Amino acid sequence: MFLYTKNFDEQKAKAMEGLKKALAENKVDGDIISLLEKINSLENYFTTSSCSGRISVMEMPHFGDKVNSVWLGKWHREVTVEEVMEAIGRHRSGQLWFLVRSPILHVGARTMEDAVRLLNLAIGLGFKYSNIKSVSHKKLLVEIRSTERMDVPLGEDGELWVSESYIERIVALANSQVRRFKGKLKRLEGEVGKL
Amino acid sequence: MFLYTKNFDEQKAKAMEGLKKALAENKVDGDIISLLEKINSLENYFTTSSCSGRISVMEMPHFGDKVNSVWLGKWHREVTVEEVMEAIGRHRSGQLWFLVRSPILHVGARTMEDAVRLLNLAIGLGFKYSNIKSVSHKKLLVEIRSTERMDVPLGEDGELWVSESYIERIVALANSQVRRFKGKLKRLEGEVGKL
């Protein structure tokens, strides 16, 4: 059981249609498109979802409540203090957080052996939180993920708990994390053809 | 390939020896011991490492450099503002961070089918970041992990960037995350016998 994906080629064709649509609607992060194309050109893999990593300012009723969360600002690149302050200015209620998330890619693999080869390549290139996310008759899903992350509470219900100079500090740290994970994405793009 | 763990019983016996030693040396988080015992009483699983989740104050040369990081304070429970301030008082150089980490358990499984059953149970009980961490002839390792996390920069090279009232805020948030993941551990302990 669970050694290979049933109807892999059919599933891949469907995923490729979905990706084509997402690309046409500008819903794919620009700097990850060439990596997705490289992965999808391989016979035994296809991408199902991806994010190239991001900095964001988010308002949420309480931590972890994704459904009722609102992004006040979201960037898949380095940011300026001004951009972040502007997003903070739109805060009204709930908890206010400054977040960094590493890139994340979900990749379907034809066989468990293919899944493990991609997993080990990704871990070796610095994507240390990579793993096999789900295993079933329907799919073998590899998650490629890195360690960069920040979760900083900034305030609540309109009140700001930190100073602008603190925002400057965390923006600098976040930008250095962005540079780090973008470098890893480039390395992965260079190496993924070897699979 | 990779469908089952070679020499599972031998590996389990070794892991159980290691656990016995760690228990004797007081190196296992007290509130997770009964869960570990329950998992290890199952025929097809054994635990290899675990942490019951923690709040910490850490000093590091730069983000992600684990080797040169120093814990100024570490607690596997709710904390008081005084305890955190005392840890901060020991800061001298490098980046100073306030961190929350969810519980994490690594569990060896006899077969891929066993691994997937544990994975799905854990995800269903709120350990949403659970995954299959490694797959090889030598081991099938399930990682049980939850979403609670904080990474808050506090200062650098002896300088503190935030106020004591900010510390009060983040301690309250961290304690509520601790209550949440301890509840999940209790639920897992109640359900794991069903496997």
Short mmCIF file of N, CA and C in Angstrom, two decimals, chain A residues 1-2 135, chain B residues 2-5 8-9 12 39 42-46 107-122 131-132 140-144 192 194-195:
data_model
loop_
_atom_site.label_atom_id
_atom_site.label_comp_id
_atom_site.label_asym_id
_atom_site.label_seq_id
_atom_site.Cartn_x
_atom_site.Cartn_y
_atom_site.Cartn_z
N MET A 1 0.83 -1.21 0.00
CA MET A 1 0.00 0.00 0.00
C MET A 1 0.86 1.26 0.00
N PHE A 2 0.31 2.34 -0.53
CA PHE A 2 0.95 3.66 -0.43
C PHE A 2 2.31 3.76 -1.10
N VAL A 135 0.19 10.78 2.84
CA VAL A 135 0.46 9.51 2.16
C VAL A 135 -0.87 8.79 2.09
N PHE B 2 11.01 0.73 1.57
CA PHE B 2 10.51 1.72 2.53
C PHE B 2 9.13 1.41 3.09
N LEU B 3 8.69 0.16 2.96
CA LEU B 3 7.34 -0.16 3.45
C LEU B 3 7.32 -0.49 4.92
N TYR B 4 8.47 -0.91 5.43
CA TYR B 4 8.52 -1.28 6.84
C TYR B 4 9.94 -1.02 7.37
N THR B 5 10.06 -0.96 8.67
CA THR B 5 11.35 -0.72 9.30
C THR B 5 12.07 -2.04 9.51
N PHE B 8 12.85 -3.78 13.36
CA PHE B 8 12.06 -2.87 14.20
C PHE B 8 12.21 -3.18 15.69
N ASP B 9 12.07 -4.47 16.03
CA ASP B 9 12.07 -4.82 17.46
C ASP B 9 13.42 -4.53 18.12
N LYS B 12 13.59 -0.79 18.55
CA LYS B 12 12.73 -0.37 19.66
C LYS B 12 13.41 -0.67 21.00
N ILE B 39 2.53 5.35 24.24
CA ILE B 39 2.95 5.07 22.86
C ILE B 39 3.87 3.84 22.83
N LEU B 42 2.51 0.29 22.79
CA LEU B 42 1.93 -0.21 21.55
C LEU B 42 2.97 -1.04 20.79
N GLU B 43 2.51 -2.10 20.15
CA GLU B 43 3.42 -3.04 19.52
C GLU B 43 4.20 -2.44 18.34
N ASN B 44 3.58 -1.49 17.65
CA ASN B 44 4.14 -1.05 16.37
C ASN B 44 4.76 0.35 16.38
N TYR B 45 5.02 0.87 17.58
CA TYR B 45 5.57 2.22 17.68
C TYR B 45 6.60 2.30 18.80
N PHE B 46 7.52 3.23 18.67
CA PHE B 46 8.36 3.62 19.81
C PHE B 46 8.80 5.07 19.65
N VAL B 107 8.37 9.58 16.55
CA VAL B 107 7.90 8.22 16.82
C VAL B 107 8.27 7.29 15.66
N GLY B 108 9.00 6.26 15.95
CA GLY B 108 9.30 5.23 14.94
C GLY B 108 8.10 4.32 14.75
N ALA B 109 7.80 3.96 13.50
CA ALA B 109 6.66 3.08 13.22
C ALA B 109 7.17 1.82 12.54
N ARG B 110 6.46 0.71 12.77
CA ARG B 110 6.89 -0.55 12.19
C ARG B 110 6.70 -0.57 10.68
N THR B 111 5.54 -0.12 10.21
CA THR B 111 5.28 -0.12 8.77
C THR B 111 4.77 1.27 8.34
N MET B 112 4.79 1.50 7.03
CA MET B 112 4.26 2.76 6.51
C MET B 112 2.79 2.91 6.89
N GLU B 113 2.07 1.81 6.90
CA GLU B 113 0.66 1.86 7.29
C GLU B 113 0.51 2.34 8.74
N ASP B 114 1.35 1.82 9.63
CA ASP B 114 1.34 2.28 11.02
C ASP B 114 1.66 3.78 11.10
N ALA B 115 2.66 4.20 10.33
CA ALA B 115 3.06 5.60 10.35
C ALA B 115 1.90 6.50 9.94
N VAL B 116 1.22 6.11 8.87
CA VAL B 116 0.13 6.94 8.35
C VAL B 116 -1.04 7.00 9.34
N ARG B 117 -1.31 5.86 10.03
CA ARG B 117 -2.40 5.88 11.01
C ARG B 117 -2.11 6.84 12.16
N LEU B 118 -0.88 6.82 12.65
CA LEU B 118 -0.51 7.75 13.73
C LEU B 118 -0.56 9.19 13.22
N LEU B 119 -0.03 9.41 12.02
CA LEU B 119 -0.04 10.76 11.43
C LEU B 119 -1.46 11.32 11.37
N ASN B 120 -2.38 10.50 10.88
CA ASN B 120 -3.75 10.99 10.72
C ASN B 120 -4.44 11.22 12.05
N LEU B 121 -4.16 10.36 13.04
CA LEU B 121 -4.71 10.57 14.38
C LEU B 121 -4.22 11.91 14.94
N ALA B 122 -2.92 12.15 14.84
CA ALA B 122 -2.34 13.37 15.41
C ALA B 122 -2.91 14.62 14.74
N ASN B 131 3.84 15.23 10.48
CA ASN B 131 4.27 14.79 9.16
C ASN B 131 5.15 13.55 9.29
N ILE B 132 5.51 13.00 8.15
CA ILE B 132 6.48 11.90 8.15
C ILE B 132 7.85 12.50 7.88
N LEU B 140 11.19 4.64 9.83
CA LEU B 140 10.01 5.39 9.39
C LEU B 140 9.66 6.27 10.57
N LEU B 141 9.89 7.58 10.42
CA LEU B 141 9.77 8.45 11.58
C LEU B 141 8.61 9.43 11.42
N VAL B 142 7.66 9.35 12.36
CA VAL B 142 6.54 10.30 12.37
C VAL B 142 6.89 11.44 13.31
N GLU B 143 6.67 12.68 12.86
CA GLU B 143 6.87 13.84 13.72
C GLU B 143 5.50 14.39 14.10
N ILE B 144 5.24 14.49 15.40
CA ILE B 144 3.97 15.05 15.89
C ILE B 144 4.26 16.47 16.38
N VAL B 192 -4.46 7.76 22.02
CA VAL B 192 -3.42 7.03 21.30
C VAL B 192 -3.57 5.51 21.46
N LYS B 194 -6.07 3.83 20.95
CA LYS B 194 -6.94 3.30 19.89
C LYS B 194 -6.20 2.76 18.68
N LEU B 195 -4.93 3.11 18.56
CA LEU B 195 -4.18 2.72 17.35
C LEU B 195 -4.03 1.20 17.24
#
